[in-house]
Amino acid sequence: MAKALITFPEPVSEALLTLERDNVDASALLSKGADWLSLTRISDTQYLASIPVKGNFAPNLTFSVLYTRHGQYSFQNAGISVAIPKIDVTVRTDKMRYQPGDIVNVTVATTVQGKPVSAHVTAGVVDEMIYALQPEIAPTIEQFFNHPRRNNVRTSSSLSFISYDQALSGMPGTPGRANYSARSVKVLERARRENVDTAAWEPTLTTNAQGVTTFSFRMPDSLTRWRLTARAQNDAGLVGETKQYITSDKPVYLKWSGPRLFRRGDKPTLGVFIFNQQATHQQVEFYANYAGNELHQNVTLRQGANYVALPTTPLENGIWKGEIRQNGKTLDALSINVQLVDENWSEATNAAIALSEGENPLYLPPTASHISLRFTNTPRALYQSILDNLLDEPYGGVLNTASRLLPLGVAWPQLQKGDAQDVAGLRGAIQNNRLRLIQMAGPGARFTWWGEDGEGDAFITAYAYYADWYASQALGLTLPDDHWSRMLELYSQQADSMPLLQRALVLTFADDMHLPVLTLAQGVEASFAQDINIDEMNIPATDSLVMAEPSSALGDAVARVLIYQLLQQHGHQLDAHEQLMLQKSQTLIDTSEQPFAQAALLRKATTNGEQIQTLLRRIAPNQPGLERALSLVWLSGALKNSAPVSGPVVQSANWRKQTDLDGTPYWQWQGAGVPDSVTVSGVDDAADALVTLTLPQGEPAPGNKVAKVEIRHQLLRLVPEDEELTFHLEPVNDGNVTSDALYLDRVTLTATGDAPLAWGEAQVPLPPGADIESTTWGIKIRQRHQAEDEAVSLTKENHESGVLHYMIPVKSLQGERTFSHLVRFSQKGTFTLPPIRYQQTYAPQNVVYEAGGVKNLQVR
C-alpha cells in the first residue's frame, strides 16, 4: 500500500487525482474517490490517499494532484517506486588462482528470493586490464531494464520531467565515485604471451530447474586478473547480474626484454627478466638455448623483477628457448622466435611452386627472409592470400586504408560463413579500417592523400566513399542517399582536369553504388581520342597505372573498356568505330604487364575459375595496393559458389602453422637460414602453392630510374636547459647515442629537377627498439647562445611507423624540405642501418638512396 499526504495551500474541496506514466492510467476526483484509491479527509487543506500497489505499477508510476482556483490551476507530482524482484546470480569457480593452461570450471546458479529458478544466462571472462584502460560505461542489467520511467503525460504548460539519465544510475542512493584506474595500475608488469582479451564467451547458457549450469575454459597464457560477468533473464522478465574475479599467476616467470626482429650484422645487448612473485628470495636454475649455444646459470631471485644478461652470440633466424627450474621442476619456460632481415632494404615478393606428396626441394635465394608458404590450389585460396597481403600493408594513408577495407567489404558475404571467431576478427578489421578512414576525412567529408590539409581530391574521395559503401553494407549501416552523392559533387568540380582513367573509375564506383552516372559516362566517352597508340612502352606491374601513369595509352585503354562496359549496361549499342576502339583497347591490355588492366576486361565478363585463378597468380605483394584491391573486387566471383576445402598439410620441422585474420592456414619458416625442402601430406595431384619471401633491395635494379632528389640526414641530441621542456641541439657525429636521451632525427630532401615530384615517400631506418615519439607538445628548441625568448616550439611532422623504419609521406617535392621527428633508442648494442631511401610511391622504380651506404649506430 502506497500512502500520500496531500497538503493544499488553501482550503480545497475538489481536485483531480491521476496515476500517470506513458498515459493517464487512472483518475479520480477528490470529492468522490475511486476504486483504485481511498481518501481520508484530515482537514480542509489535508487529505491522506491510500493506493493499493499493483504489479503493473513497476518500476514506477507518478501520482499527480491538480486543482483550480480563481481561473488558475496548480499541480504537484510524486513518484511511486515499486521494488521488482531480481534474479540473484552466483558464480563459483573451483579455485581463485590458476596457472596458464589450467582448466577453469565455473558453476552459475540463479535464484529469486532464495528459491532456484531456470534462467537464460550470458557469461563472459575478460582481462580486467581492458577496464583499467577504458572504464565500462554500460549500466547494469537491472538499471537497463528496470530504470525509473519518466512521466510522459503533458498539459499545456507542463515541463518535460526527465527522471532517468542513462549516464547515471537510476537506482536510489548517492552517485558512485568515478570509475577509473590510476596509472600505477595501468602499467603493472603483467606478462601476456597469448594475445587474448576474452578467455571465454558463453552467450546461450540456461540454468536447469535447480537453477544451476556449468561451463569450462582453458586459462590463457596471460598473467592478469580476469573478470567473470554473468547476466541472467528468465521467461517472466526478471533480470540480474553478478561479477566475480579470478587470477592467472605464476610464482616465477620469464619475460623477454628486447626486440625480436633484427638486421644481419646487429650486435644487441640482450637479456631477460625473471619475475619473482613471492615475498622471499628464491634459488633457481636458468637455462637458455639459442643458435647452438647453451647457458646454465644459478640465480638468486629477489622479489619483483630480476634482470639476467644473455651472452653475446651472432644472431641467426631461429628459436631462443629459456627455462627456469627449481629442485628439478620447471617453473616456467619461454620460446622466442628471433628473426633477421637483410642489413639493407627488403621487398616482399611471391614465388609460385607446385608441390607433390612427400618431400619437395625448394630453390630459394640464400638472402631470403620472412619465408612463408600457403596452398593456393583454388581461386578462393588465391583470393584470400592476396587479401591477407593487403591487410598486412604497413601504412595508413587514405588509399592504403581504403584498399584494405574495399575487398573485405566485397568479400564479406562469403567470408562471414566461416568460423565464428574468424568472422569476429574480420568484422573488427572492417570496423577499425573504416574508423581510420573516417578520421582522415577533411572539411565537407572530402579526402586528401594522407588526411593532410588542402582541397579534396576527387578520385581519392570517390575511392574512399566506394570502400566505405561496401563496408557500411557489411556492418549493416544505413546512410542517407545524399551522403553518397557528395562524391559526384566533387567529381563534377574537378572532372575536366582529371585523367580519363580516373574519371572512368569514379563513374564505375558510382554505378556500383547505384548513383546516376549515364550522362556523366557519355561525357567521358566524348573525350576519348579517335585512335589508340598500341606501340607505347610497357608499364611495369610494380608501377601504379591509376596514380602514376593514368594518362598513358594503357590508362586510356582501360578507361575506354570501363566506360563501354558501363554504357552497355545501360542499354547503349556500340557502333562500328566504338567496337574497333574497344578491340584495340583489349589488344593493348592483353599485351601489357598489368594484372589490374587485365582484371578490368573480366569485370563484367563470364569467366571460369581457371581464368580467374591464372590472373590472381600474377598479383604480387610488391604491386600497388590500389590496383590489387580493385582487381580483387572485379574478380570477386572467385568466392561465389566456392566453399572452403581442406588442403594439404606441411609436415616438416621448423615450419610453424599459423592462421590469417580470415582463418586461412599458412606455414611460417622458423628455422635457421633458408629451408632446402618442405614435406607435405594430403596431396592427390600436384598442389599449387605460393611462397612469400622478402629479398634485399639495397641498390636500384638495372633499368630503374634514379629520382632527382638529394638526401641529407642529421641526428641531433636534445640537451635540457634550465627552463622546463626547453632544449638546445647537439649533433651526433660519432654514431654513439644513449638510451636515456631524446634525439631529433632530421631529414632534408632537395629536388634537383625543375618539375615537382608527386606522391613520394622517404623511408628512414631505425635500429631495433627505437620509436618515434607520438607527440612534440610543449617541447621548445633554442639555438645555442641565443636569448631565452627565441626558443621555438617543435612542430609535429606526419609519419607512418613501419618495420625497423618510419616513413614520411611527401605529397609534392619541389625545392628543399626538412622533416624532423623525435626518436628514442631503448635497445642497447651496435646496429647496422641502411641508407635513407626516397621513392615515388606509385612508381617505386624511381628511387634514390642517401649517400654513404650502410652505417653503424651504437646505443649505450
Coordinates of C-alpha atoms in Angstrom, one line a residue, residues 5-468:
L5 CA -0.3 13.0 2.3
I6 CA -1.8 15.8 0.2
T7 CA -1.4 19.3 1.6
F8 CA -3.1 22.2 -0.2
P9 CA -2.0 25.9 0.4
E10 CA -5.7 26.8 0.9
P11 CA -9.0 25.0 1.7
V12 CA -9.9 22.8 -1.3
S13 CA -13.0 20.7 -1.9
E14 CA -12.2 19.5 -5.4
A15 CA -9.1 18.3 -7.2
L16 CA -8.1 15.9 -10.0
L17 CA -6.1 12.9 -8.9
T18 CA -4.3 10.8 -11.5
L19 CA -1.8 7.9 -12.0
E20 CA 0.4 8.7 -14.9
R21 CA 3.3 7.2 -16.9
D22 CA 3.0 6.9 -20.6
N23 CA -0.7 7.8 -20.3
V24 CA -3.2 8.6 -17.6
D25 CA -3.7 5.2 -16.2
A26 CA -6.3 6.1 -13.6
S27 CA -8.2 9.2 -12.5
A28 CA -10.5 10.3 -9.7
L29 CA -12.0 13.4 -8.1
L30 CA -11.1 14.5 -4.6
S31 CA -14.8 14.7 -3.7
K32 CA -15.8 11.3 -5.0
G33 CA -12.7 9.0 -4.9
A34 CA -12.4 5.8 -7.0
D35 CA -11.9 2.1 -6.7
W36 CA -8.1 2.5 -7.2
L37 CA -7.5 4.6 -4.1
S38 CA -9.1 5.5 -0.8
L39 CA -9.2 9.1 0.6
T40 CA -9.3 10.2 4.2
R41 CA -10.0 13.9 4.9
I42 CA -7.8 15.2 7.7
S43 CA -8.7 18.9 7.4
D44 CA -9.8 21.5 4.8
T45 CA -6.2 21.6 3.5
Q46 CA -5.0 18.0 4.1
Y47 CA -6.0 14.6 2.8
L48 CA -4.5 11.1 3.1
A49 CA -4.5 9.0 -0.1
S50 CA -4.0 5.2 0.2
I51 CA -3.2 3.5 -3.1
P52 CA -3.0 -0.3 -3.4
V53 CA 0.1 -1.1 -5.4
K54 CA -0.4 -3.4 -8.3
G55 CA 2.2 -5.3 -10.4
N56 CA 1.8 -3.0 -13.4
F57 CA 3.0 -0.1 -11.3
A58 CA 6.6 -1.4 -11.6
P59 CA 9.1 0.0 -11.9
N60 CA 7.5 3.4 -11.0
L61 CA 4.4 5.4 -11.5
T62 CA 3.6 9.1 -11.0
F63 CA 0.8 10.2 -8.6
S64 CA -0.4 13.7 -9.7
V65 CA -2.8 16.1 -7.9
L66 CA -4.2 19.2 -9.8
Y67 CA -6.8 21.8 -8.6
T68 CA -8.1 25.1 -10.0
R69 CA -9.0 28.3 -8.2
H70 CA -9.7 31.8 -9.5
G71 CA -9.1 30.8 -13.1
Q72 CA -5.6 29.3 -12.4
Y73 CA -4.5 25.8 -11.7
S74 CA -1.7 24.2 -9.7
F75 CA -0.4 20.7 -9.7
Q76 CA 2.2 18.6 -8.0
N77 CA 3.6 15.2 -8.8
A78 CA 5.1 12.4 -6.5
G79 CA 6.7 9.2 -7.7
I80 CA 5.6 5.7 -6.5
S81 CA 8.7 3.4 -6.8
V82 CA 8.0 -0.3 -6.8
A83 CA 10.6 -2.8 -6.0
I84 CA 11.0 -5.5 -8.6
P85 CA 12.3 -8.9 -7.6
K86 CA 15.6 -9.7 -9.3
I87 CA 17.5 -12.8 -10.1
D88 CA 20.4 -13.4 -7.7
V89 CA 23.2 -14.8 -9.8
T90 CA 26.1 -16.6 -8.1
V91 CA 29.3 -17.6 -9.9
R92 CA 31.7 -20.1 -8.3
T93 CA 35.0 -21.4 -9.6
D94 CA 36.8 -24.4 -8.3
K95 CA 39.6 -22.1 -7.1
M96 CA 40.6 -18.4 -7.2
R97 CA 44.2 -18.6 -8.6
Y98 CA 45.2 -20.6 -11.7
Q99 CA 48.2 -21.1 -13.8
P100 CA 48.2 -20.6 -17.6
G101 CA 46.8 -23.7 -19.3
D102 CA 44.7 -24.8 -16.3
I103 CA 41.1 -25.8 -16.9
V104 CA 38.7 -23.4 -15.1
N105 CA 35.4 -25.0 -14.1
V106 CA 32.7 -22.4 -13.5
T107 CA 29.3 -23.0 -11.8
V108 CA 26.5 -20.5 -12.3
A109 CA 23.4 -20.5 -10.0
T110 CA 20.3 -18.4 -10.3
T111 CA 17.7 -17.9 -7.6
V112 CA 14.8 -15.5 -6.9
Q113 CA 14.1 -14.7 -3.3
G114 CA 16.2 -17.7 -2.2
K115 CA 14.4 -20.2 -4.5
P116 CA 16.1 -21.7 -7.5
V117 CA 14.8 -20.6 -10.9
S118 CA 15.6 -21.5 -14.5
A119 CA 17.0 -18.6 -16.5
H120 CA 18.9 -17.7 -19.6
V121 CA 22.5 -16.7 -18.8
T122 CA 25.2 -14.9 -20.8
A123 CA 28.7 -15.3 -19.3
G124 CA 32.0 -13.7 -20.3
V125 CA 35.5 -13.9 -18.9
V126 CA 37.6 -10.8 -19.8
D127 CA 41.0 -9.4 -19.0
E128 CA 40.4 -6.8 -16.3
M129 CA 43.1 -4.5 -17.8
I130 CA 40.6 -3.6 -20.5
Y131 CA 38.5 -1.8 -17.9
A132 CA 41.7 -0.2 -16.5
L133 CA 42.3 1.4 -19.9
Q134 CA 38.6 2.1 -20.7
P135 CA 36.1 2.1 -17.8
E136 CA 32.8 0.3 -18.5
I137 CA 30.0 2.8 -19.2
A138 CA 27.2 0.3 -19.7
P139 CA 24.5 0.2 -17.0
T140 CA 23.8 -3.0 -15.1
I141 CA 21.1 -5.2 -16.5
E142 CA 18.8 -4.2 -13.6
Q143 CA 19.3 -0.5 -14.4
F144 CA 18.8 -1.1 -18.1
F145 CA 15.5 -2.9 -17.8
N146 CA 14.1 -1.5 -14.6
H147 CA 15.2 2.1 -14.5
P148 CA 12.6 4.6 -13.4
R149 CA 10.4 5.7 -16.3
R150 CA 9.8 9.3 -16.9
N151 CA 6.3 10.8 -16.9
N152 CA 5.2 11.3 -20.5
V153 CA 1.8 12.9 -19.6
R154 CA 1.8 16.6 -20.6
T155 CA -0.5 19.5 -20.0
S156 CA -0.4 22.8 -21.9
S157 CA 2.1 24.3 -19.5
S158 CA 3.9 21.3 -18.0
L159 CA 7.7 20.9 -18.3
S160 CA 9.4 17.8 -19.6
F161 CA 10.1 15.8 -16.5
I162 CA 13.0 13.6 -17.2
S163 CA 13.8 11.3 -14.3
Y164 CA 16.4 9.0 -15.8
D165 CA 19.8 9.8 -17.2
Q166 CA 21.5 6.8 -18.8
A167 CA 24.9 8.2 -17.8
L168 CA 24.0 7.8 -14.1
S169 CA 22.3 5.0 -12.1
G170 CA 18.5 5.5 -11.7
M171 CA 18.5 3.4 -8.5
P172 CA 18.3 5.0 -5.0
G173 CA 21.5 6.1 -3.4
T174 CA 24.3 8.6 -3.9
P175 CA 26.2 8.5 -7.2
G176 CA 29.3 6.3 -7.1
R177 CA 32.8 7.7 -7.5
A178 CA 34.4 8.0 -10.9
N179 CA 35.4 4.6 -12.3
Y180 CA 39.0 5.0 -13.4
S181 CA 42.3 3.3 -12.7
A182 CA 45.4 5.1 -11.6
R183 CA 48.5 5.0 -13.8
S184 CA 50.3 2.7 -11.3
V185 CA 47.6 0.1 -12.1
K186 CA 47.7 0.5 -15.8
V187 CA 51.5 0.0 -16.0
L188 CA 51.7 -3.1 -13.8
E189 CA 54.1 -5.7 -15.3
R190 CA 51.8 -8.5 -16.4
A191 CA 53.2 -10.9 -19.0
R192 CA 50.9 -11.8 -21.8
R193 CA 52.2 -14.5 -24.2
E194 CA 48.8 -15.0 -25.8
N195 CA 47.1 -12.0 -27.3
V196 CA 43.7 -12.9 -25.8
D197 CA 41.5 -10.4 -24.1
T198 CA 38.4 -12.7 -23.8
A199 CA 39.1 -16.1 -22.2
A200 CA 35.6 -17.4 -22.5
W201 CA 32.3 -16.2 -24.0
E202 CA 29.1 -18.2 -23.4
P203 CA 26.1 -16.3 -24.8
T204 CA 23.5 -19.1 -24.6
L205 CA 23.7 -20.8 -21.2
T206 CA 20.5 -22.0 -19.5
T207 CA 20.2 -23.0 -15.8
N208 CA 18.2 -26.1 -15.0
A209 CA 15.2 -26.4 -12.7
Q210 CA 17.6 -26.3 -9.8
G211 CA 18.9 -23.0 -11.1
V212 CA 22.4 -24.4 -11.9
T213 CA 24.6 -24.6 -15.1
T214 CA 28.3 -25.1 -15.7
F215 CA 30.9 -24.3 -18.3
S216 CA 34.7 -24.6 -18.6
F217 CA 37.5 -22.9 -20.4
R218 CA 41.3 -23.0 -20.6
M219 CA 43.2 -20.3 -18.9
P220 CA 45.1 -18.3 -21.5
D221 CA 48.9 -17.8 -21.1
S222 CA 48.5 -14.3 -19.8
L223 CA 49.2 -13.3 -16.2
T224 CA 46.4 -11.0 -15.1
R225 CA 43.2 -10.7 -13.2
W226 CA 40.1 -11.9 -15.1
R227 CA 36.6 -10.6 -14.6
L228 CA 33.7 -13.1 -14.9
T229 CA 30.4 -11.4 -15.7
A230 CA 27.2 -13.4 -15.7
R231 CA 23.8 -11.8 -16.7
A232 CA 20.6 -13.7 -16.4
Q233 CA 16.9 -13.2 -17.5
N234 CA 14.1 -15.6 -17.1
D235 CA 10.8 -16.1 -19.0
A236 CA 8.9 -13.9 -16.5
G237 CA 11.2 -10.9 -17.4
L238 CA 13.2 -10.8 -14.2
V239 CA 16.9 -10.0 -14.6
G240 CA 20.1 -10.0 -12.6
E241 CA 23.8 -10.0 -12.9
T242 CA 27.0 -10.5 -10.9
K243 CA 30.7 -10.2 -11.2
Q244 CA 33.5 -12.5 -9.9
Y245 CA 37.3 -12.3 -10.2
I246 CA 39.9 -14.9 -10.7
T247 CA 43.7 -14.6 -11.2
S248 CA 46.1 -16.3 -13.5
D249 CA 49.5 -16.3 -12.0
K250 CA 52.9 -18.0 -11.7
P251 CA 55.2 -17.7 -8.7
V252 CA 58.1 -17.2 -11.1
Y253 CA 58.0 -16.4 -14.8
L254 CA 60.3 -15.2 -17.7
K255 CA 59.9 -12.2 -19.9
W256 CA 61.9 -11.3 -23.0
S257 CA 63.3 -7.8 -22.6
G258 CA 64.1 -6.7 -26.1
P259 CA 63.0 -6.8 -29.8
R260 CA 62.6 -10.0 -31.8
L261 CA 63.4 -8.6 -35.2
F262 CA 67.0 -7.6 -36.2
R263 CA 69.1 -6.9 -39.2
R264 CA 72.0 -9.1 -40.2
G265 CA 75.1 -7.7 -38.6
D266 CA 73.3 -6.3 -35.5
K267 CA 75.0 -7.0 -32.1
P268 CA 72.4 -6.3 -29.5
T269 CA 72.9 -6.5 -25.7
L270 CA 70.1 -8.9 -24.9
G271 CA 68.7 -10.0 -21.6
V272 CA 65.6 -11.4 -19.9
F273 CA 63.6 -10.6 -16.8
I274 CA 62.8 -13.2 -14.3
F275 CA 59.9 -12.1 -12.1
N276 CA 59.6 -13.5 -8.6
Q277 CA 56.0 -13.1 -7.3
Q278 CA 56.9 -14.4 -3.8
A279 CA 57.9 -12.4 -0.8
T280 CA 61.1 -14.5 -0.1
H281 CA 64.3 -14.9 -2.1
Q282 CA 64.3 -17.9 -4.4
Q283 CA 67.2 -20.0 -5.6
V284 CA 66.6 -21.2 -9.2
E285 CA 68.5 -22.5 -12.2
F286 CA 68.2 -20.6 -15.5
Y287 CA 68.7 -22.5 -18.8
A288 CA 68.9 -20.9 -22.3
N289 CA 69.5 -22.4 -25.7
Y290 CA 70.0 -20.4 -28.9
A291 CA 72.0 -20.8 -32.1
G292 CA 73.6 -23.9 -30.8
N293 CA 74.8 -22.2 -27.6
E294 CA 73.6 -23.3 -24.2
L295 CA 73.6 -21.3 -21.0
H296 CA 73.2 -22.7 -17.4
Q297 CA 73.2 -20.2 -14.6
N298 CA 72.2 -20.3 -10.9
V299 CA 70.2 -17.2 -10.0
T300 CA 69.1 -15.8 -6.7
L301 CA 65.7 -14.1 -7.3
R302 CA 64.7 -11.1 -5.2
Q303 CA 61.0 -10.2 -5.1
G304 CA 59.9 -8.5 -8.3
A305 CA 61.9 -8.1 -11.5
N306 CA 65.4 -9.7 -11.8
Y307 CA 67.5 -8.9 -14.9
V308 CA 69.7 -11.6 -16.4
A309 CA 72.1 -10.6 -19.2
L310 CA 72.5 -13.1 -22.1
P311 CA 75.9 -13.8 -23.6
T312 CA 76.6 -12.1 -26.9
T313 CA 76.3 -14.5 -29.8
P314 CA 76.0 -14.0 -33.5
L315 CA 72.3 -13.6 -34.4
E316 CA 70.5 -16.1 -36.7
N317 CA 66.9 -16.9 -37.6
G318 CA 65.7 -19.4 -35.0
I319 CA 64.1 -20.1 -31.7
W320 CA 65.5 -18.8 -28.4
K321 CA 64.4 -21.1 -25.6
G322 CA 64.6 -20.3 -21.9
E323 CA 63.6 -22.3 -18.8
I324 CA 63.6 -21.8 -15.0
R325 CA 63.9 -24.8 -12.8
Q326 CA 63.9 -25.3 -9.1
N327 CA 64.6 -28.7 -7.5
G328 CA 64.3 -30.4 -10.8
K329 CA 60.9 -28.9 -11.5
T330 CA 60.2 -26.5 -14.4
L331 CA 58.7 -23.3 -13.0
D332 CA 58.4 -21.5 -16.4
A333 CA 59.5 -21.9 -20.0
L334 CA 59.6 -19.3 -22.8
S335 CA 60.3 -19.6 -26.6
I336 CA 61.1 -16.5 -28.7
N337 CA 61.2 -16.5 -32.5
V338 CA 64.3 -14.4 -33.3
Q339 CA 64.1 -13.1 -36.9
L340 CA 66.7 -11.5 -39.1
V341 CA 66.2 -9.3 -42.2
D342 CA 68.9 -8.1 -44.6
E343 CA 71.1 -5.2 -43.5
N344 CA 69.7 -3.3 -46.5
W345 CA 66.2 -2.5 -47.6
S346 CA 64.0 -5.5 -48.5
E347 CA 60.9 -6.1 -50.6
A348 CA 58.3 -8.8 -50.3
T349 CA 57.5 -11.0 -53.3
N350 CA 55.9 -14.2 -54.3
A351 CA 57.1 -17.4 -55.9
A352 CA 54.5 -19.9 -57.3
I353 CA 55.5 -23.5 -57.0
A354 CA 53.9 -27.0 -57.4
L355 CA 54.2 -29.4 -54.5
S356 CA 53.6 -33.2 -54.5
E357 CA 53.1 -35.7 -51.8
G358 CA 56.3 -36.2 -49.7
E359 CA 59.5 -34.1 -49.7
N360 CA 59.8 -31.3 -52.3
P361 CA 63.0 -29.4 -52.9
L362 CA 62.9 -25.6 -52.6
Y363 CA 65.3 -23.4 -54.5
L364 CA 65.2 -20.2 -52.6
P365 CA 67.7 -17.3 -52.7
P366 CA 70.2 -17.6 -49.8
T367 CA 69.4 -14.0 -48.8
A368 CA 65.7 -14.6 -48.4
S369 CA 63.9 -13.9 -45.1
H370 CA 60.4 -13.9 -43.7
I371 CA 59.5 -17.1 -45.6
S372 CA 56.0 -18.4 -45.5
L373 CA 54.1 -20.9 -47.6
R374 CA 50.4 -21.3 -48.3
F375 CA 48.5 -23.5 -50.7
T376 CA 46.6 -21.8 -53.5
N377 CA 45.1 -24.7 -55.4
T378 CA 41.6 -23.0 -55.5
P379 CA 40.6 -19.5 -56.7
R380 CA 39.2 -18.9 -53.2
A381 CA 42.6 -19.7 -51.6
L382 CA 44.4 -17.3 -54.0
Y383 CA 41.9 -14.6 -53.4
Q384 CA 42.3 -14.9 -49.6
S385 CA 46.1 -14.9 -50.0
I386 CA 46.0 -11.5 -51.8
L387 CA 43.5 -10.2 -49.3
D388 CA 45.8 -11.2 -46.4
N389 CA 48.8 -9.4 -48.1
L390 CA 46.7 -6.3 -48.4
L391 CA 45.7 -6.4 -44.7
D392 CA 49.4 -6.7 -43.8
E393 CA 50.4 -3.5 -45.6
P394 CA 52.1 -1.2 -43.2
Y395 CA 50.9 2.3 -43.9
G396 CA 47.6 4.1 -43.2
G397 CA 47.1 6.7 -45.9
V398 CA 43.6 7.1 -47.4
L399 CA 44.4 4.9 -50.4
N400 CA 46.1 2.3 -48.3
T401 CA 43.3 2.1 -45.8
A402 CA 40.6 2.1 -48.5
S403 CA 42.5 -0.7 -50.3
R404 CA 42.3 -2.8 -47.1
L405 CA 38.7 -2.0 -46.5
L406 CA 37.3 -2.4 -50.0
P407 CA 38.0 -6.2 -50.7
L408 CA 37.0 -7.0 -47.1
G409 CA 33.6 -5.4 -47.7
V410 CA 33.1 -7.0 -51.1
A411 CA 34.0 -10.5 -49.8
W412 CA 32.1 -10.2 -46.6
P413 CA 29.0 -12.2 -47.7
Q414 CA 31.2 -15.2 -48.4
L415 CA 33.8 -14.7 -45.6
Q416 CA 31.1 -14.4 -42.8
K417 CA 30.2 -18.1 -43.4
G418 CA 33.4 -19.2 -41.7
D419 CA 34.3 -19.9 -38.1
A420 CA 32.7 -17.5 -35.6
Q421 CA 36.0 -16.4 -34.1
D422 CA 37.5 -15.7 -37.6
V423 CA 34.3 -13.8 -38.6
A424 CA 34.6 -11.6 -35.5
G425 CA 38.2 -10.8 -36.4
L426 CA 37.2 -9.8 -39.9
R427 CA 34.4 -7.7 -38.7
G428 CA 36.8 -6.0 -36.3
A429 CA 39.2 -5.3 -39.2
I430 CA 36.3 -3.7 -41.2
Q431 CA 35.3 -1.5 -38.3
N432 CA 38.9 -0.4 -37.5
N433 CA 39.8 0.4 -41.1
R434 CA 36.5 2.2 -41.6
L435 CA 37.1 4.3 -38.4
R436 CA 40.6 5.1 -39.6
L437 CA 39.2 6.2 -43.0
I438 CA 36.5 8.4 -41.4
Q439 CA 39.2 10.1 -39.2
M440 CA 41.1 11.2 -42.3
A441 CA 38.1 13.0 -43.8
G442 CA 38.5 16.7 -44.3
P443 CA 36.0 19.6 -44.4
G444 CA 32.9 18.7 -46.4
A445 CA 33.7 15.0 -46.0
R446 CA 36.4 15.2 -48.7
F447 CA 39.7 13.3 -48.7
T448 CA 43.3 14.3 -49.4
W449 CA 46.1 11.8 -49.9
W450 CA 47.1 11.3 -46.3
G451 CA 44.5 13.3 -44.4
E452 CA 46.6 16.5 -44.7
D453 CA 45.1 20.0 -45.1
G454 CA 44.1 21.1 -48.6
E455 CA 41.4 20.7 -51.2
G456 CA 39.9 17.3 -51.5
D457 CA 41.0 15.1 -54.5
A458 CA 38.0 13.8 -56.5
F459 CA 39.4 10.4 -57.3
I460 CA 40.8 9.7 -53.7
T461 CA 37.5 10.9 -52.3
A462 CA 35.5 8.6 -54.6
Y463 CA 37.7 5.6 -53.8
A464 CA 37.2 6.3 -50.1
Y465 CA 33.4 6.5 -50.5
Y466 CA 33.4 3.3 -52.6
A467 CA 35.2 1.4 -49.9
D468 CA 33.0 2.9 -47.2

